[in-house]
Short mmCIF file of C-alpha atoms in Angstrom, two decimals:
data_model
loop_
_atom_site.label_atom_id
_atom_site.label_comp_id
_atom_site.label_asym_id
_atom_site.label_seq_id
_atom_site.Cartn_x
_atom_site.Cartn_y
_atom_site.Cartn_z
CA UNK C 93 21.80 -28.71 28.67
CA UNK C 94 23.45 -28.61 32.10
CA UNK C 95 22.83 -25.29 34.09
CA UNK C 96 26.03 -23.77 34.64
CA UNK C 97 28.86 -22.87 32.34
CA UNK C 98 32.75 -22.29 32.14
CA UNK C 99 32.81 -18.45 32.11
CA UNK C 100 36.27 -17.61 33.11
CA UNK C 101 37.73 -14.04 33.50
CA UNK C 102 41.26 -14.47 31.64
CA UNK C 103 41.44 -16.94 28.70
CA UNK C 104 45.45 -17.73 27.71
CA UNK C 105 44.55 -18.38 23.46
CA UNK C 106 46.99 -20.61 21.95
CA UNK C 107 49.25 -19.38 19.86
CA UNK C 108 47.43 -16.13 20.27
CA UNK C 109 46.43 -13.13 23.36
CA UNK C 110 45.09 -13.01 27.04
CA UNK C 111 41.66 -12.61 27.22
CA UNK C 112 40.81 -10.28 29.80
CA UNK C 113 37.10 -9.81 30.49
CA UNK C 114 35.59 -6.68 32.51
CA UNK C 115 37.14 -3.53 33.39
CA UNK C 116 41.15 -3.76 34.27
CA UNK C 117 43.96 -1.80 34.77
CA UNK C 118 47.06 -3.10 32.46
CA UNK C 119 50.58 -1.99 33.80
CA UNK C 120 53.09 -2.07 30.68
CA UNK C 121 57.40 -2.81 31.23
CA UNK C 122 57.56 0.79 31.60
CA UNK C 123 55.35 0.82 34.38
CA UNK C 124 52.56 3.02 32.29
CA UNK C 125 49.10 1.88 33.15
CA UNK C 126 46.35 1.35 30.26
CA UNK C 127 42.72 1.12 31.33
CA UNK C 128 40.45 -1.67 29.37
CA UNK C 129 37.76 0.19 27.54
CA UNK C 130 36.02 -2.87 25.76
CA UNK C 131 33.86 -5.86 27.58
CA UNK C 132 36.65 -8.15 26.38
CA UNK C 133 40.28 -7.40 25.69
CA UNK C 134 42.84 -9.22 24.16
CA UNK C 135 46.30 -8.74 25.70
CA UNK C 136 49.60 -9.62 23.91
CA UNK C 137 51.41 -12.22 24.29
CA UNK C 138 53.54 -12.02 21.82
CA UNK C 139 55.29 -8.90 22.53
CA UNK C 140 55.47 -7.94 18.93
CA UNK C 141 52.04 -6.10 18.83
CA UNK C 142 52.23 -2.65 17.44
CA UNK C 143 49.19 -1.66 20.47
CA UNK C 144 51.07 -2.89 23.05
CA UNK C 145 50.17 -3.79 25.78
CA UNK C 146 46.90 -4.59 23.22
CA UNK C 147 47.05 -7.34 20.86
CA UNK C 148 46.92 -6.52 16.97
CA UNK C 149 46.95 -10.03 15.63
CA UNK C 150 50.44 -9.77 14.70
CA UNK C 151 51.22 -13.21 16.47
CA UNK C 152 49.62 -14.43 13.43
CA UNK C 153 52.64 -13.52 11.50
CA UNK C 154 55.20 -14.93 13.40
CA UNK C 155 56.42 -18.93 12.67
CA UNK C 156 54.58 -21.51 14.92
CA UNK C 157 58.04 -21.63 17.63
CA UNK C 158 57.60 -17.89 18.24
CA UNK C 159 54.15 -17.57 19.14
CA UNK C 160 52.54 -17.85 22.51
CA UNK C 161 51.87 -21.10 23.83
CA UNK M 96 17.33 5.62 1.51
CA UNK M 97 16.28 6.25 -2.11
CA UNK M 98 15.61 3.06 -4.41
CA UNK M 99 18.48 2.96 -6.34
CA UNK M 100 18.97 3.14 -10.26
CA UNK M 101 17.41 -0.38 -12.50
CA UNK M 102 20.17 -2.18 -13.57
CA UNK M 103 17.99 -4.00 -15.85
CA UNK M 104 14.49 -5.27 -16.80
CA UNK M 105 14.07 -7.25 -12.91
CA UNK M 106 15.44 -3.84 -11.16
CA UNK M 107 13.53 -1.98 -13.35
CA UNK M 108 10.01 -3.34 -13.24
CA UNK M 109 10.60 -4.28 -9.75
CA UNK M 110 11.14 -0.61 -8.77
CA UNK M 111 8.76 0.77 -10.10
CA UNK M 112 6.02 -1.72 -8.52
CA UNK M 113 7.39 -0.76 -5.68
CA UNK M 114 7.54 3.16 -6.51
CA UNK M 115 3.81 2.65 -7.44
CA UNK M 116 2.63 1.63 -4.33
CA UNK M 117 1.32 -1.83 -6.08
CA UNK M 118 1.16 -4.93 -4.16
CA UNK M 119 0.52 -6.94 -7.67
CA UNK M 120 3.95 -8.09 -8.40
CA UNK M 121 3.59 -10.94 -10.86
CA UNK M 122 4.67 -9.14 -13.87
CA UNK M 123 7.96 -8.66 -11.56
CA UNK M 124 7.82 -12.28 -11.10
CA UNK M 125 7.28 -12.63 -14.45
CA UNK M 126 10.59 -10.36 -15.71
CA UNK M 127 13.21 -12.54 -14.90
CA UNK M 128 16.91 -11.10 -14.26
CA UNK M 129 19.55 -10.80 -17.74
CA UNK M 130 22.66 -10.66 -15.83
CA UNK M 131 24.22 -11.33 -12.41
CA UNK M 132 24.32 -7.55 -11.67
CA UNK M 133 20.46 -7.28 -12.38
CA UNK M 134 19.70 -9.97 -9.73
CA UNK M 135 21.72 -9.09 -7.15
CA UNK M 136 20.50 -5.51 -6.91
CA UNK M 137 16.57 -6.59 -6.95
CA UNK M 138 17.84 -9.21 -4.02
CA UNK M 139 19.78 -6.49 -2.10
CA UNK M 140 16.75 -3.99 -2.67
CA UNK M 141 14.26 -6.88 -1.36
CA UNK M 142 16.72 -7.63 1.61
CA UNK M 143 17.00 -3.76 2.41
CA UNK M 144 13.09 -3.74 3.05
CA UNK M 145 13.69 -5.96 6.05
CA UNK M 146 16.78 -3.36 7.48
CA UNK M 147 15.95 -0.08 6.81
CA UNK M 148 13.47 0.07 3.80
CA UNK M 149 13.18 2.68 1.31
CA UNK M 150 11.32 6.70 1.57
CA UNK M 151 9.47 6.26 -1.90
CA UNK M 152 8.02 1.81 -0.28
CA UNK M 153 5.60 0.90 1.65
CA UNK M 154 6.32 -0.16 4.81
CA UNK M 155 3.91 -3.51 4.68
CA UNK M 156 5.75 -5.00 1.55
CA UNK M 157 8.30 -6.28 3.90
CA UNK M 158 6.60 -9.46 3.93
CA UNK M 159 4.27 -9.48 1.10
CA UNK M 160 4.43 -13.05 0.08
CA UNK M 161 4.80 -12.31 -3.77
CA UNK M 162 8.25 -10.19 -3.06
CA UNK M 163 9.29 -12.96 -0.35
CA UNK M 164 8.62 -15.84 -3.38
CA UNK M 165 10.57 -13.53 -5.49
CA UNK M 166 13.85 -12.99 -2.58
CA UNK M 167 13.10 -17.04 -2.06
CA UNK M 168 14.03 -17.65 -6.07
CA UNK M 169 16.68 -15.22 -5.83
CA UNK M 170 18.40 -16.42 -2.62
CA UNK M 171 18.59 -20.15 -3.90
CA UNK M 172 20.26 -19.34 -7.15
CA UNK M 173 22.99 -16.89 -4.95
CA UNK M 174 23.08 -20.10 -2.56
CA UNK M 175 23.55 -22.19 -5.18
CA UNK M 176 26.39 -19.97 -6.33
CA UNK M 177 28.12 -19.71 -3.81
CA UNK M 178 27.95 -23.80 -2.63
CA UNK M 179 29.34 -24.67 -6.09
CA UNK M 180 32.52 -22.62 -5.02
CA UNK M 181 32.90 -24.29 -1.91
CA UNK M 182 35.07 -27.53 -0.88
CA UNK M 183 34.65 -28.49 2.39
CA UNK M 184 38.18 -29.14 4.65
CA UNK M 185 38.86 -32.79 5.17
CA UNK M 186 40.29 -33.84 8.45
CA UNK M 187 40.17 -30.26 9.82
CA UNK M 188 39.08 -28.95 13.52
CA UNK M 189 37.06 -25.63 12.73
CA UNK M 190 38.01 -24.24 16.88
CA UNK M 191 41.90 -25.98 16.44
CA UNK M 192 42.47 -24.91 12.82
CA UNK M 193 40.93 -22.10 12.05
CA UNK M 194 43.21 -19.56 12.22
CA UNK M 195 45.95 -21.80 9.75
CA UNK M 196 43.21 -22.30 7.13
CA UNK M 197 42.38 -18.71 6.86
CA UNK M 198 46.27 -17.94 6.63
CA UNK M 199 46.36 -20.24 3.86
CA UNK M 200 43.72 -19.03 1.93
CA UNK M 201 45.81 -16.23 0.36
CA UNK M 202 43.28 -13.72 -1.43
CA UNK M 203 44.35 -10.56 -2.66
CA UNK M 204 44.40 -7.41 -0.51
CA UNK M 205 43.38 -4.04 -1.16
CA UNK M 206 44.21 -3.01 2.43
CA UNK M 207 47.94 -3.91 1.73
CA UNK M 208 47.27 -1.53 -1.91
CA UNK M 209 45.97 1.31 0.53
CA UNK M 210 48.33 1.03 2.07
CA UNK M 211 51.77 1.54 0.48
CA UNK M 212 50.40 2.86 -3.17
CA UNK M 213 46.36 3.53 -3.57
CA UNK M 214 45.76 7.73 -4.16
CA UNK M 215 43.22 9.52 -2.32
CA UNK M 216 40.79 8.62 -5.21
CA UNK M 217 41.08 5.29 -5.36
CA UNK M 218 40.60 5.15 -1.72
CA UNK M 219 37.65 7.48 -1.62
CA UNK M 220 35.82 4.42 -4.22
CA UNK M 221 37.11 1.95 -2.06
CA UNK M 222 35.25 3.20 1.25
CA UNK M 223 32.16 4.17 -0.60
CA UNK M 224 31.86 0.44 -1.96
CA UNK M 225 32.91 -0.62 1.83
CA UNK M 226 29.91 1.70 2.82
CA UNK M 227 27.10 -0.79 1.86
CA UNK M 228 28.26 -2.58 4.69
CA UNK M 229 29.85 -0.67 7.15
CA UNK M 230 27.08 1.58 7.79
CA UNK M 231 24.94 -1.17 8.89
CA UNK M 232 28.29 -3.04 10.67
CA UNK M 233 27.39 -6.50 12.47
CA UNK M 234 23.68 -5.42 11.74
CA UNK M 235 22.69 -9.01 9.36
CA UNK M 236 24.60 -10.96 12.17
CA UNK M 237 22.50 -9.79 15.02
CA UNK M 238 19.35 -11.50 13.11
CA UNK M 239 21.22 -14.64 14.60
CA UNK M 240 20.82 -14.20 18.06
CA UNK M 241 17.64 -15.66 18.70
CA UNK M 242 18.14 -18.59 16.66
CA UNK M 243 21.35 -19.91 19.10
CA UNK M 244 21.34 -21.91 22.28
CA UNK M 245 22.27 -20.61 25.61
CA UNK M 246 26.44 -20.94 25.01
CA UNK M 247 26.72 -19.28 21.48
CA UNK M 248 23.70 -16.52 22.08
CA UNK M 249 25.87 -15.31 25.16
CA UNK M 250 28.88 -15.60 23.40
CA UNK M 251 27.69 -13.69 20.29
CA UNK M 252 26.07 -11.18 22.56
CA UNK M 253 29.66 -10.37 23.86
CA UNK M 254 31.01 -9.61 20.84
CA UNK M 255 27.95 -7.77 19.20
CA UNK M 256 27.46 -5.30 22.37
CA UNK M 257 30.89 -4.50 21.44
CA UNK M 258 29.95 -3.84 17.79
CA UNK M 259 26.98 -1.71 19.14
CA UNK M 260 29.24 0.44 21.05
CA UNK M 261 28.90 -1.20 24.69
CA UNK M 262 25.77 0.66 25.08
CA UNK M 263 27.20 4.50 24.11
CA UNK M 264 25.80 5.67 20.33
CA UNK M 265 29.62 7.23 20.15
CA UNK M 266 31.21 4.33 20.01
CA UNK M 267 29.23 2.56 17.80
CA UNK M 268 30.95 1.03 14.84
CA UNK M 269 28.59 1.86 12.26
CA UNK M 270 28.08 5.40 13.67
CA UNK M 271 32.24 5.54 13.43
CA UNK M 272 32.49 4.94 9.92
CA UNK M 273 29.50 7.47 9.03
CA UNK M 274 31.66 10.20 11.10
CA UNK M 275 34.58 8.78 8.94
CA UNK M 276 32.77 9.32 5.72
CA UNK M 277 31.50 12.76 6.56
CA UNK M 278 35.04 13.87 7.48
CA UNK M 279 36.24 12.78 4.66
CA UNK M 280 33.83 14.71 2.48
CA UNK M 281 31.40 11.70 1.25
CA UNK M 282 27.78 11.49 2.16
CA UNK M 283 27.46 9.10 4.77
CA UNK M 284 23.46 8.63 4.78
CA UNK M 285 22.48 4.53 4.58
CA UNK M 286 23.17 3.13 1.26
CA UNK M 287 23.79 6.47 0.07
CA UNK M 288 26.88 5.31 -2.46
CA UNK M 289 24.96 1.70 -3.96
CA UNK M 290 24.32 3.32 -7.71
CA UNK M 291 28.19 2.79 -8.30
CA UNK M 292 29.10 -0.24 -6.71
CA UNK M 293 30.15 -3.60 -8.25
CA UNK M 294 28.50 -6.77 -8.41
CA UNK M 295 30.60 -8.13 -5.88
CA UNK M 296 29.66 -5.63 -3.43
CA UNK M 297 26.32 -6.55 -3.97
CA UNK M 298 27.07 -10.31 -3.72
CA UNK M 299 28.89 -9.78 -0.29
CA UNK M 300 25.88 -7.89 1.44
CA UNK M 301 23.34 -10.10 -0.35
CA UNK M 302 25.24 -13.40 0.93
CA UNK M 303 25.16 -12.02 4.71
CA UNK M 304 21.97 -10.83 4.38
CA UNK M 305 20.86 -14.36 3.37
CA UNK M 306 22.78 -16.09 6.14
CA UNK M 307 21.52 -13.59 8.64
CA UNK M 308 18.29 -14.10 7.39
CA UNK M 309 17.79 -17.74 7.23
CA UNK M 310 17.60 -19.75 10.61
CA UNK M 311 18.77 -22.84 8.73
CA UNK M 312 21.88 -21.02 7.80
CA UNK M 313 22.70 -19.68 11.69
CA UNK M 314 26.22 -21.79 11.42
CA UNK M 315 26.93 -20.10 7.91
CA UNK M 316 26.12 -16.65 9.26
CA UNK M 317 28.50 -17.01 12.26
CA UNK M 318 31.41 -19.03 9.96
CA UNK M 319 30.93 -15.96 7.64
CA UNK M 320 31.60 -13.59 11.28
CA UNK M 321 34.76 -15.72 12.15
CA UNK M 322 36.25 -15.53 8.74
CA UNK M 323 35.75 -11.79 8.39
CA UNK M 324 36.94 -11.03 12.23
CA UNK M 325 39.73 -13.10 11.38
CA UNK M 326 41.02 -10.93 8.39
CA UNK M 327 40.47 -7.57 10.02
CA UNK M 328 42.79 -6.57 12.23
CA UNK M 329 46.03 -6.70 9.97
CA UNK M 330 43.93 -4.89 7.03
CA UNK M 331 42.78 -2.33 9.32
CA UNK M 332 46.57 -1.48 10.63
CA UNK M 333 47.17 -1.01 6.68
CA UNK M 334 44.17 1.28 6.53
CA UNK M 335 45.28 3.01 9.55
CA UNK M 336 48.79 3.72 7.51
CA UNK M 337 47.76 4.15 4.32
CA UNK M 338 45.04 6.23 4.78
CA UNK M 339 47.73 8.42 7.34
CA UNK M 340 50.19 8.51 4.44
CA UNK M 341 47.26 10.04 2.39
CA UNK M 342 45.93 12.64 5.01
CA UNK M 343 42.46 11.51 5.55
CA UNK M 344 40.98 12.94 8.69
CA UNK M 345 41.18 11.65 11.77
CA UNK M 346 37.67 10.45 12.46
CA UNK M 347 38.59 7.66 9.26
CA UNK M 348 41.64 6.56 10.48
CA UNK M 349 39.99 6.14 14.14
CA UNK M 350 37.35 3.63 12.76
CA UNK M 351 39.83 1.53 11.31
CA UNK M 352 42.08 2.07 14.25
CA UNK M 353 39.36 0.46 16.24
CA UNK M 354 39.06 -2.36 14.41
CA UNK M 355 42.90 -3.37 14.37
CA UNK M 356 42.04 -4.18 18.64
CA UNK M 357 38.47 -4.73 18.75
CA UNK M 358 38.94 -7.39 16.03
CA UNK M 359 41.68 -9.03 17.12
CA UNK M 360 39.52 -10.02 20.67
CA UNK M 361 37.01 -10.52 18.28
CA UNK M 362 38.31 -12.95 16.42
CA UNK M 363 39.18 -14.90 19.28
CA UNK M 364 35.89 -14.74 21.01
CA UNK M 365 34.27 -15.67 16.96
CA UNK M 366 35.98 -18.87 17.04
CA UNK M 367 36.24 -20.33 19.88
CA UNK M 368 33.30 -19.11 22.02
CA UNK M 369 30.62 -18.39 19.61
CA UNK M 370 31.74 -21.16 16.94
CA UNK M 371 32.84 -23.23 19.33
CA UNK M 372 29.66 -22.99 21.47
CA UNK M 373 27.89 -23.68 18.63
CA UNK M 374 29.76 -26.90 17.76
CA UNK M 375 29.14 -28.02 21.13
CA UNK M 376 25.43 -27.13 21.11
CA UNK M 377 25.10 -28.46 17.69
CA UNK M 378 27.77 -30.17 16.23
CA UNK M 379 26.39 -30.97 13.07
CA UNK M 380 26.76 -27.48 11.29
CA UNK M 381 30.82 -27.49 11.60
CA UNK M 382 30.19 -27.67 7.72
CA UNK M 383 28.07 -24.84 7.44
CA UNK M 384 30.75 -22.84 9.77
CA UNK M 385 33.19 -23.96 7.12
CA UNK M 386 30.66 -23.04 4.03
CA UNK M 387 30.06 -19.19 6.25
CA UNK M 388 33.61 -18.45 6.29
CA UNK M 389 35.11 -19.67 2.99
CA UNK M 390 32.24 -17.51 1.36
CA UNK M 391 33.29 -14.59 3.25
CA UNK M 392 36.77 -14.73 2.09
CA UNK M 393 36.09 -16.11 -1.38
CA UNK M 394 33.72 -13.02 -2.07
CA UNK M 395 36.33 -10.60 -0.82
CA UNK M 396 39.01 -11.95 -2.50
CA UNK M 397 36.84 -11.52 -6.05
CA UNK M 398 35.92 -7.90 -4.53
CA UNK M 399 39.58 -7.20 -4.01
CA UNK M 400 40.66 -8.94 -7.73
CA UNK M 401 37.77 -6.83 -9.07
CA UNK M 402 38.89 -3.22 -7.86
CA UNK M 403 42.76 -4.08 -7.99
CA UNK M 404 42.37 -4.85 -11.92
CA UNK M 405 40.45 -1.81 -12.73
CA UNK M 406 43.09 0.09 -10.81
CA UNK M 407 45.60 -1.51 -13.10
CA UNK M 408 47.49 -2.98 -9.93
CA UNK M 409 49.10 -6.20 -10.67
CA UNK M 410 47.78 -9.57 -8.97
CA UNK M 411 51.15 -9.99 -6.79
CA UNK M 412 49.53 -7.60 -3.91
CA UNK M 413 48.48 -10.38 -1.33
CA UNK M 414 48.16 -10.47 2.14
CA UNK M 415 51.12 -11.97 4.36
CA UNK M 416 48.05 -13.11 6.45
CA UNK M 417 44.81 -13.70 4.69
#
């Protein structure tokens, strides 16, 4: 196995939320800022999450045209 | 933890070896289980002596190699079980199409029950059965860890120091749902609640136990992770509102609130960087990934079929999403 690894610090999923790992500061449309409390946090991308700025999975409800790319 | 109550001849010469403080179990060996219910409670009992263990057992019996013949027999005829239900995907990515196979899958839902219709006694059964394992959350997955190469060990690692809190005892998710319990009035000790649950309670623990257990089964164990990660955060939101609508106390509704975000990163991180690193590392257990996580929602669909029925709530409640 080689030595090093891809490790990055945001991860875009398909169809799915930003990956944010380590400690950031989130700034909503309404300009209200939300600390990450969790080694990795999953940001929406949808815009239809009930946690928002967090992701709740809804994406996973939506039809395939509607979700994040 | 107490040994709990023989459910029949297996259970009940089996506990009472152990009660005795014997180390001759071939009479045990030579019981033999009646029914289903019967052998998974002597397997869950023998798997429990590798977690926790019991007050009234002796600490040593862990691996006495009579009991471990005994939880070898039993494990291959739940293994055996639970591969005859299972039809591997043709033509299927497990990292690509994951997500659309588990939304396909369609089991019924007792989170989407809790949530509009369930009474406060129905729910009160429902999170003592969920007890056996939530108060020893991620706990048969960590067993794992040392059996993984460098990509999926640091990837599991990510997700389980999550599980375990991020290094603070308060936020610990097992620790949450004992809070949960207590605040809702139930006693929230380890296995404290296993007299009354169903055989499919028993089946779920017993099959991650097994999977945790077993370093030949490392890509069901972490299949088994992705599928249940994957069907957690919508349920939880339910929980979160049904168990609101019902006026359970706060510390409940926070453990399931945590799960609606923790699990959807988790689920992420499940497939693609701890399946996927294992597919990369060893590509030839994208079956057992497959075999992990169709268990996982197979057993909780005849859980959720199980408790639904006796409830008298018709088969229509299913999940929009798994």
């Amino acid at each position: 196995m080689s030595g090093s690894f891809e490790h990055p610090d945001v991860v875009l999923c398909p169809g799915g939320p930003m990956l944010l790992r380590g400690q950031h500061t989130v700034e909503d449309p309404a300009g209200v800022a939300h600390e990450t409390t969790r080694p990795v946090t999953a940001v929406c991308r949808c815009h239809k999450s009930s946690s928002l700025p967090w992701c709740d999975g809804t994406h996973k409800l939506l039809p395939e045209r509607l979700r994040p790319t | 933890m107490q040994i709990p109550q023989p459910r029949g001849p297996l259970t009940d010469e089996l506990f009472g070896t152990l009660r005795a403080g014997s180390d001759d179990f071939y009479p045990v060996l030579a019981a033999g289980a009646t029914d289903g219910e019967d052998a998974a409670l002597a397997l869950w009992v023998l798997h429990e002596l590798h977690y926790r263990g019991f007050d009234e057992v002796r600490d040593d019996l862990e691996w006495d190699p009579q009991l471990v013949r005994l939880r070898g027999a039993l494990e291959r005829d739940l293994e055996q079980r639970l591969r005859e239900r299972f039809t591997p995907p043709v033509g299927l990515s497990f990292v690509e199409d994951f997500f659309d196979w588990v939304a396909e899958q369609d089991g019924a839902s007792v989170a989407a029950h809790v949530q509009r219709d369930a009474d406060r006694e129905q729910v009160l059964e429902l999170l003592r059965s969920r007890s056996i394992y939530h108060l020893k959350e991620s706990d048969p997955t960590a067993w794992v860890v040392p059996r993984l190469g460098v990509r999926a060990k640091a990837a599991l690692m990510e997700l389980l120091y999550d599980e375990y809190g991020g290094g603070d005892p308060n936020r610990l998710h097992h620790h949450l749902f004992a809070q949960g319990l207590r605040a809702s009035g139930l006693a929230a000790s380890y296995g404290a609640h296993i007299d009354e649950v169903p055989l499919e309670v028993l089946e779920q623990n017993n099959a991650m136990s097994h999977f945790g257990l077993h370093r030949r089964l490392r890509g069901a164990a972490l299949g088994h992770l992705a599928a249940f990660e994957a069907t957690s955060s919508m349920p939880s939101r339910r929980m979160v509102q049904g168990l609101e609508r019902l006026g359970f106390p706060d510390e409940m509704v926070a453990y399931y609130a945590e799960h609606v975000e923790a699990d959807a990163v988790h689920e992420q991180l499940a497939v693609r960087t701890i399946c996927g690193g294992l597919l990369a590392e060893e590509p030839g257990l994208e079956e057992d990934l497959w075999f992990g996580a169709f268990t996982c929602l197979d057993l909780e669909d005849r859980f959720a079929r199980t408790i639904l029925q006796r409830w008298g709530v018709g088969e229509d409640r299913k999940e929009e999403v798994a």
